[in-house]
């Protein structure tokens, strides 16, 4: 048998308009980190998630960096952040010289545990050393339990910055993920629900914060013909070419979300009944972008470990991944403060991310299902 085509975890999925818009941007000679497509992408994105304004940036990581800066996070500050996440949620905390304080997951959502957050904040208040921001991550697209997190932020006067990089399209209480806190960030990296190859977006309740983001992203130029600078800025704007691709992707976002939901439903139907297989719990309609379908595998009940499942898929040229390695376990963050319950480590030990791309055919998905079902005990 010839090796089958590689099945990727979450490959880009372009629609009909992206190429046309990209070429239109190219031909217009607006080949710069500003231009009409950037403006239009920001407006269309803001309207999609239901906020007055959004600022497009070169990546989700850059978006979080500037969100932290304009929220007043500075060197020596503490920032509470989910430990079960990608490094892009945490590295920007170090960019501003602040210290991440890692908070473990709750088993109900796999996201930042509001009870651990409450306990930590009560102790921090007694000690008189409050964190400067809270960064909940909407893991794999599932919105964190935001009501208690926002309530705690309000009670202690700490801004909540949502990392919605994986959760574009998910909602919580009828509002878009990323628009619940003081600020929210999104990513259009190549493997996300929609992509510009690389890119990000910031939204905020307070338009003045977005003015600050825009200025800092443009080398902190003062409005003067001679390039006056009073502070250190960054070169973080999104290219007009990529914004054109983003507009096309935004046009098919609802289709992409439906396709990913169908992928999840097919996996759940075929595999959730297997002994020892548990999918990321569902917290209700719309609460998940279905960026990735993820599950844990209990080796005693299933008959194989998550790693064995992943390697069996790899042998058939199918890409699967472990869950994110918790940040408090990462060598680069050794020594950081962490508020732990054991949940994220247990998830990491048993978790697997399955191929979840919106363009995956049913036949390709069946290849994945057959491998996993074939390994189950029984
Ligand atoms: C992708 C991702 C980021 C970073 O986004 P980039 O656009 O790749 O910089 C941040 N946080 C999470 C949770 C992500 O998945």
Short mmCIF file of C-alpha atoms and ligand atoms in Angstrom, two decimals:
data_model
loop_
_atom_site.label_atom_id
_atom_site.label_comp_id
_atom_site.label_asym_id
_atom_site.label_seq_id
_atom_site.Cartn_x
_atom_site.Cartn_y
_atom_site.Cartn_z
CA UNK A 1 0.00 0.00 0.00
CA UNK A 2 1.35 3.46 -0.80
CA UNK A 3 1.67 5.85 2.09
CA UNK A 4 -1.50 7.83 2.42
CA UNK A 5 -1.56 11.60 2.24
CA UNK A 6 -0.66 13.20 5.58
CA UNK A 7 -3.64 14.18 7.65
CA UNK A 8 -2.80 17.33 9.63
CA UNK A 9 -4.16 18.45 12.97
CA UNK A 10 -5.68 21.72 11.74
CA UNK A 11 -4.47 22.84 8.31
CA UNK A 12 -5.46 26.15 6.68
CA UNK A 13 -8.74 26.03 4.76
CA UNK A 14 -9.10 28.79 2.20
CA UNK A 15 -12.36 29.79 0.56
CA UNK A 16 -12.98 31.22 -2.89
CA UNK A 17 -12.60 34.88 -1.93
CA UNK A 18 -9.27 34.85 -0.10
CA UNK A 19 -7.15 34.57 -3.25
CA UNK A 20 -9.18 37.21 -5.07
CA UNK A 21 -8.91 39.66 -2.16
CA UNK A 22 -5.19 38.98 -1.75
CA UNK A 23 -4.52 39.67 -5.43
CA UNK A 24 -6.71 42.75 -5.29
CA UNK A 25 -4.65 44.03 -2.36
CA UNK A 26 -1.45 43.19 -4.23
CA UNK A 27 -2.56 44.95 -7.40
CA UNK A 28 -3.62 48.02 -5.43
CA UNK A 29 0.01 48.36 -4.27
CA UNK A 30 -1.11 48.73 -0.65
CA UNK A 31 1.67 46.36 0.38
CA UNK A 32 2.18 47.71 3.87
CA UNK A 33 1.13 47.20 7.48
CA UNK A 34 -1.78 49.53 6.87
CA UNK A 35 -4.29 50.07 4.11
CA UNK A 36 -7.94 49.66 3.23
CA UNK A 37 -8.06 45.90 3.89
CA UNK A 38 -6.68 46.36 7.40
CA UNK A 39 -9.37 48.95 8.15
CA UNK A 40 -12.10 46.78 6.65
CA UNK A 41 -10.87 43.61 8.38
CA UNK A 42 -10.91 45.41 11.74
CA UNK A 43 -14.44 46.71 11.14
CA UNK A 44 -15.80 43.39 9.91
CA UNK A 45 -14.16 41.49 12.76
CA UNK A 46 -15.48 43.94 15.36
CA UNK A 47 -18.96 43.61 13.96
CA UNK A 48 -18.70 39.78 13.95
CA UNK A 49 -17.81 39.58 17.64
CA UNK A 50 -20.13 42.46 18.53
CA UNK A 51 -17.81 45.24 19.70
CA UNK A 52 -17.40 48.81 18.38
CA UNK A 53 -13.75 48.43 17.38
CA UNK A 54 -10.84 46.03 16.98
CA UNK A 55 -7.14 46.47 16.17
CA UNK A 56 -5.39 43.99 13.84
CA UNK A 57 -1.83 42.99 14.74
CA UNK A 58 0.91 40.73 13.42
CA UNK A 59 0.14 37.84 15.80
CA UNK A 60 -1.92 36.77 18.77
CA UNK A 61 1.24 36.87 20.87
CA UNK A 62 1.84 40.51 19.88
CA UNK A 63 -1.81 41.21 20.69
CA UNK A 64 -1.43 39.84 24.22
CA UNK A 65 1.86 41.69 24.68
CA UNK A 66 0.24 45.04 23.91
CA UNK A 67 -2.93 44.20 25.86
CA UNK A 68 -0.77 43.62 28.95
CA UNK A 69 1.20 46.82 28.37
CA UNK A 70 -1.82 49.07 27.94
CA UNK A 71 -3.47 47.44 30.96
CA UNK A 72 -0.58 48.79 33.00
CA UNK A 73 1.23 45.52 33.65
CA UNK A 74 4.88 46.36 34.32
CA UNK A 75 8.14 44.81 35.47
CA UNK A 76 7.85 42.96 38.76
CA UNK A 77 4.05 42.63 38.62
CA UNK A 78 2.30 39.28 38.99
CA UNK A 79 -0.12 38.07 36.28
CA UNK A 80 -2.44 35.12 36.85
CA UNK A 81 -2.70 32.84 33.82
CA UNK A 82 -3.96 29.34 33.00
CA UNK A 83 -1.16 26.80 33.27
CA UNK A 84 -2.71 24.43 30.71
CA UNK A 85 -2.03 26.47 27.59
CA UNK A 86 0.33 27.33 24.77
CA UNK A 87 3.48 29.39 25.45
CA UNK A 88 1.93 32.27 23.50
CA UNK A 89 -0.38 32.90 26.47
CA UNK A 90 2.55 33.31 28.85
CA UNK A 91 5.67 34.58 27.09
CA UNK A 92 4.18 38.10 26.68
CA UNK A 93 3.94 38.31 30.49
CA UNK A 94 7.73 37.98 30.55
CA UNK A 95 8.11 40.46 27.64
CA UNK A 96 6.82 43.17 29.99
CA UNK A 97 9.03 41.89 32.83
CA UNK A 98 6.11 40.60 34.87
CA UNK A 99 5.89 37.18 36.55
CA UNK A 100 3.34 34.58 35.53
CA UNK A 101 1.45 32.91 38.37
CA UNK A 102 0.08 29.68 36.94
CA UNK A 103 -3.42 28.59 37.88
CA UNK A 104 -4.53 25.00 37.43
CA UNK A 105 -7.56 23.77 35.47
CA UNK A 106 -10.96 22.73 36.73
CA UNK A 107 -12.05 19.33 35.41
CA UNK A 108 -15.43 20.66 34.25
CA UNK A 109 -14.01 22.88 31.48
CA UNK A 110 -10.25 22.14 31.57
CA UNK A 111 -9.87 25.92 31.96
CA UNK A 112 -8.66 28.22 34.75
CA UNK A 113 -10.27 27.05 38.01
CA UNK A 114 -12.29 29.93 39.54
CA UNK A 115 -12.07 28.38 43.02
CA UNK A 116 -8.27 28.29 42.94
CA UNK A 117 -8.35 31.86 41.65
CA UNK A 118 -10.57 32.95 44.53
CA UNK A 119 -8.36 31.25 47.13
CA UNK A 120 -5.22 32.79 45.66
CA UNK A 121 -6.70 36.29 45.51
CA UNK A 122 -7.92 36.09 49.12
CA UNK A 123 -4.38 35.20 50.25
CA UNK A 124 -2.81 37.82 47.97
CA UNK A 125 -5.09 40.47 49.48
CA UNK A 126 -3.98 39.46 53.01
CA UNK A 127 -0.34 39.64 51.97
CA UNK A 128 -0.99 42.96 50.24
CA UNK A 129 0.49 41.81 46.93
CA UNK A 130 -2.22 41.76 44.28
CA UNK A 131 -1.70 40.54 40.71
CA UNK A 132 -1.98 43.19 38.03
CA UNK A 133 -4.03 41.13 35.52
CA UNK A 134 -5.84 37.81 35.06
CA UNK A 135 -5.43 35.98 31.73
CA UNK A 136 -7.93 33.12 31.36
CA UNK A 137 -7.39 30.99 28.26
CA UNK A 138 -10.30 29.43 26.36
CA UNK A 139 -8.63 26.08 25.85
CA UNK A 140 -9.07 24.36 22.49
CA UNK A 141 -12.00 26.72 21.93
CA UNK A 142 -13.98 26.07 25.09
CA UNK A 143 -14.87 29.27 26.95
CA UNK A 144 -13.67 29.39 30.56
CA UNK A 145 -16.20 29.78 33.37
CA UNK A 146 -16.14 33.54 32.98
CA UNK A 147 -18.86 34.70 35.41
CA UNK A 148 -16.91 33.94 38.62
CA UNK A 149 -13.61 34.98 37.01
CA UNK A 150 -15.04 38.36 35.96
CA UNK A 151 -16.70 38.71 39.37
CA UNK A 152 -13.37 38.22 41.13
CA UNK A 153 -11.65 40.65 38.76
CA UNK A 154 -14.27 43.23 39.59
CA UNK A 155 -14.18 42.59 43.33
CA UNK A 156 -10.41 43.09 43.48
CA UNK A 157 -10.13 45.67 40.71
CA UNK A 158 -7.96 43.48 38.46
CA UNK A 159 -8.43 43.60 34.67
CA UNK A 160 -9.33 40.32 32.94
CA UNK A 161 -7.63 39.85 29.56
CA UNK A 162 -9.11 36.90 27.66
CA UNK A 163 -6.85 34.74 25.53
CA UNK A 164 -9.44 33.80 22.91
CA UNK A 165 -6.79 32.73 20.36
CA UNK A 166 -8.48 29.32 20.01
CA UNK A 167 -12.05 30.39 20.68
CA UNK A 168 -13.13 32.69 17.85
CA UNK A 169 -16.79 31.81 17.27
CA UNK A 170 -17.50 30.50 20.78
CA UNK A 171 -19.93 32.35 23.04
CA UNK A 172 -20.69 32.67 26.75
CA UNK A 173 -24.04 33.98 27.92
CA UNK A 174 -24.78 35.10 24.37
CA UNK A 175 -21.57 37.16 24.05
CA UNK A 176 -18.54 36.33 21.93
CA UNK A 177 -15.52 34.81 23.64
CA UNK A 178 -12.89 37.52 23.86
CA UNK A 179 -15.41 40.33 24.47
CA UNK A 180 -16.29 39.48 28.07
CA UNK A 181 -13.26 40.88 29.87
CA UNK A 182 -11.64 44.32 29.78
CA UNK A 183 -9.64 43.16 26.75
CA UNK A 184 -9.51 40.10 24.52
CA UNK A 185 -7.05 38.76 21.99
CA UNK A 186 -7.40 36.44 18.98
CA UNK A 187 -4.96 34.64 16.69
CA UNK A 188 -5.00 33.98 12.95
CA UNK A 189 -1.98 31.68 13.00
CA UNK A 190 -1.88 29.01 10.30
CA UNK A 191 -3.57 26.31 12.38
CA UNK A 192 -6.37 28.34 14.00
CA UNK A 193 -10.09 28.30 13.11
CA UNK A 194 -9.41 30.95 10.47
CA UNK A 195 -5.98 32.13 9.39
CA UNK A 196 -4.13 34.97 7.70
CA UNK A 197 -0.98 32.77 7.78
CA UNK A 198 -0.01 34.90 10.76
CA UNK A 199 -1.96 37.60 12.51
CA UNK A 200 -3.90 38.63 15.57
CA UNK A 201 -6.58 40.98 16.84
CA UNK A 202 -7.24 42.91 20.04
CA UNK A 203 -10.60 44.10 21.30
CA UNK A 204 -11.32 46.20 24.39
CA UNK A 205 -14.28 47.68 26.17
CA UNK A 206 -12.39 50.97 26.49
CA UNK A 207 -11.56 52.59 23.13
CA UNK A 208 -8.73 54.59 24.73
CA UNK A 209 -6.90 51.30 25.37
CA UNK A 210 -7.17 50.48 21.66
CA UNK A 211 -5.79 53.91 20.76
CA UNK A 212 -2.79 53.03 22.94
CA UNK A 213 -2.46 49.60 21.29
CA UNK A 214 -2.50 51.16 17.83
CA UNK A 215 0.15 53.69 18.74
CA UNK A 216 2.46 51.15 20.43
CA UNK A 217 2.06 48.80 17.44
CA UNK A 218 3.22 51.58 15.12
CA UNK A 219 6.63 52.23 16.80
CA UNK A 220 4.86 54.63 19.19
CA UNK A 221 5.00 57.39 16.61
CA UNK A 222 3.67 60.71 17.80
CA UNK A 223 1.52 62.60 15.28
CA UNK A 224 4.37 64.62 13.77
CA UNK A 225 5.83 64.64 10.26
CA UNK A 226 9.36 64.11 11.58
CA UNK A 227 8.66 60.85 13.50
CA UNK A 228 8.63 62.08 17.08
CA UNK A 229 8.95 59.39 19.79
CA UNK A 230 8.30 59.76 23.50
CA UNK A 231 8.16 56.06 24.38
CA UNK A 232 9.30 52.65 23.15
CA UNK A 233 7.03 51.13 20.52
CA UNK A 234 6.83 47.99 18.42
CA UNK A 235 6.36 47.04 14.78
CA UNK A 236 3.26 44.90 15.27
CA UNK A 237 0.72 45.99 12.63
CA UNK A 238 -0.91 43.43 10.34
CA UNK A 239 0.01 43.60 6.65
CA UNK A 240 -2.68 44.82 4.28
CA UNK A 241 -2.10 41.69 2.15
CA UNK A 242 -2.81 39.41 5.10
CA UNK A 243 -5.80 41.47 6.18
CA UNK A 244 -7.26 40.83 2.71
CA UNK A 245 -6.94 37.08 3.35
CA UNK A 246 -8.50 37.60 6.77
CA UNK A 247 -11.55 39.29 5.26
CA UNK A 248 -12.11 36.31 3.00
CA UNK A 249 -11.71 33.92 5.94
CA UNK A 250 -14.15 35.94 8.04
CA UNK A 251 -16.68 35.51 5.26
CA UNK A 252 -16.53 31.72 5.64
CA UNK A 253 -16.04 31.62 9.42
CA UNK A 254 -19.56 30.37 10.15
CA UNK A 255 -19.10 27.56 7.62
CA UNK A 256 -15.77 26.65 9.19
CA UNK A 257 -17.31 26.59 12.67
CA UNK A 258 -20.12 24.33 11.48
CA UNK A 259 -17.62 22.01 9.80
CA UNK A 260 -15.52 21.74 12.97
CA UNK A 261 -18.63 21.08 15.03
CA UNK A 262 -19.52 18.24 12.67
CA UNK A 263 -16.01 16.81 13.07
CA UNK A 264 -16.44 16.88 16.85
CA UNK A 265 -19.88 15.29 16.65
CA UNK A 266 -18.64 12.44 14.44
CA UNK A 267 -15.76 11.73 16.83
CA UNK A 268 -18.06 11.86 19.83
CA UNK A 269 -20.61 9.57 18.20
CA UNK A 270 -17.99 7.02 17.17
CA UNK A 271 -15.64 7.10 20.16
CA UNK A 272 -17.29 8.48 23.30
CA UNK A 273 -18.76 5.08 24.09
CA UNK A 274 -15.35 3.35 24.12
CA UNK A 275 -14.11 2.35 27.58
CA UNK A 276 -11.80 4.97 29.10
CA UNK A 277 -12.27 7.63 26.41
CA UNK A 278 -13.51 10.98 27.76
CA UNK A 279 -13.91 14.07 25.57
CA UNK A 280 -13.30 17.60 26.85
CA UNK A 281 -16.57 18.16 28.73
CA UNK A 282 -19.19 20.22 26.93
CA UNK A 283 -20.53 23.17 28.91
CA UNK A 284 -23.45 24.01 26.65
CA UNK A 285 -24.51 25.09 23.17
CA UNK A 286 -22.15 27.56 21.51
CA UNK A 287 -19.60 27.48 24.32
CA UNK A 288 -16.93 25.88 22.12
CA UNK A 289 -15.40 26.91 18.78
CA UNK A 290 -14.46 23.22 18.23
CA UNK A 291 -11.01 24.39 17.14
CA UNK A 292 -9.68 21.00 18.21
CA UNK A 293 -11.45 17.87 19.37
CA UNK A 294 -9.59 16.62 22.44
CA UNK A 295 -10.03 13.67 24.76
CA UNK A 296 -8.34 11.77 27.55
CA UNK A 297 -7.57 8.07 27.40
CA UNK A 298 -7.54 6.02 30.60
CA UNK A 299 -5.05 3.25 29.76
CA UNK A 300 -6.42 0.79 32.32
CA UNK A 301 -9.88 0.91 30.83
CA UNK A 302 -9.02 1.57 27.18
CA UNK A 303 -6.14 -0.88 26.91
CA UNK A 304 -3.59 1.58 25.51
CA UNK A 305 -2.14 4.95 26.50
CA UNK A 306 -2.81 8.25 24.75
CA UNK A 307 0.79 8.18 23.56
CA UNK A 308 0.29 4.72 22.03
CA UNK A 309 -2.82 6.00 20.25
CA UNK A 310 -0.91 9.02 18.96
CA UNK A 311 1.97 6.84 17.69
CA UNK A 312 -0.46 4.42 16.02
CA UNK A 313 -2.01 7.38 14.18
CA UNK A 314 1.44 8.73 13.28
CA UNK A 315 2.36 5.35 11.78
CA UNK A 316 -0.51 5.92 9.33
CA UNK A 317 0.67 9.46 8.59
CA UNK A 318 -2.00 11.06 10.77
CA UNK A 319 -0.96 13.98 12.96
CA UNK A 320 -2.28 13.96 16.53
CA UNK A 321 -0.78 15.76 19.52
CA UNK A 322 -0.64 15.53 23.28
CA UNK A 323 -2.50 18.28 25.14
CA UNK A 324 -0.42 21.40 25.87
CA UNK A 325 2.28 20.61 28.37
CA UNK A 326 1.29 22.71 31.42
CA UNK A 327 3.41 25.82 31.68
CA UNK A 328 4.41 25.13 35.30
CA UNK A 329 6.07 21.92 34.00
CA UNK A 330 8.06 23.75 31.31
CA UNK A 331 11.79 24.11 32.04
CA UNK A 332 11.73 27.76 31.01
CA UNK A 333 9.16 28.52 33.76
CA UNK A 334 10.74 26.38 36.48
CA UNK A 335 10.51 28.28 39.74
CA UNK A 336 7.46 30.34 38.79
CA UNK A 337 4.64 30.46 41.34
CA UNK A 338 1.87 27.97 40.58
CA UNK A 339 -1.50 27.30 42.20
CA UNK A 340 -1.99 23.62 41.52
CA UNK A 341 -4.65 20.97 42.01
CA UNK A 342 -3.21 18.18 39.86
CA UNK A 343 -5.92 18.50 37.19
CA UNK A 344 -3.74 19.88 34.38
CA UNK A 345 -0.97 17.33 35.02
CA UNK A 346 -3.51 14.49 34.91
CA UNK A 347 -5.02 15.86 31.68
CA UNK A 348 -1.57 16.21 30.15
CA UNK A 349 -0.67 12.63 31.10
CA UNK A 350 -3.73 11.20 29.34
CA UNK A 351 -4.78 13.76 26.76
CA UNK A 352 -4.78 13.73 22.98
CA UNK A 353 -5.73 16.28 20.31
CA UNK A 354 -7.31 14.73 17.23
CA UNK A 355 -7.16 16.02 13.64
CA UNK A 356 -9.98 18.57 13.51
CA UNK A 357 -9.55 20.64 10.35
CA UNK A 358 -12.65 22.11 8.76
CA UNK A 359 -11.71 20.65 5.35
CA UNK A 360 -11.26 17.08 6.61
CA UNK A 361 -13.40 14.64 4.65
CA UNK A 362 -15.58 12.05 6.36
CA UNK A 363 -13.40 9.36 4.78
CA UNK A 364 -10.26 10.87 6.28
CA UNK A 365 -11.92 11.20 9.65
CA UNK A 366 -12.98 7.57 9.42
CA UNK A 367 -9.29 6.61 9.12
CA UNK A 368 -8.69 8.24 12.50
CA UNK A 369 -11.78 6.69 14.07
CA UNK A 370 -10.90 3.20 12.80
CA UNK A 371 -7.42 3.35 14.33
CA UNK A 372 -8.70 4.42 17.73
CA UNK A 373 -11.71 2.10 17.80
CA UNK A 374 -9.44 -0.77 16.73
CA UNK A 375 -7.19 -0.23 19.75
CA UNK A 376 -9.96 -0.26 22.35
CA UNK A 377 -10.19 -3.16 24.74
CA UNK A 378 -13.18 -5.40 24.24
C1 LIG B 1 -2.10 30.40 19.00
C2 LIG B 1 -2.18 30.85 20.39
C3 LIG B 1 -1.60 32.04 20.83
C4 LIG B 1 -0.66 32.87 20.02
O1 LIG B 1 -1.11 33.27 18.80
P1 LIG B 1 -0.07 33.54 17.60
O2 LIG B 1 -0.92 34.24 16.60
O3 LIG B 1 0.43 32.20 17.14
O4 LIG B 1 1.00 34.42 18.14
C5 LIG B 1 -1.82 32.45 22.13
N1 LIG B 1 -2.57 31.72 22.97
C6 LIG B 1 -3.12 30.56 22.60
C7 LIG B 1 -3.95 29.82 23.58
C8 LIG B 1 -2.93 30.07 21.30
O5 LIG B 1 -3.45 28.89 20.96
#
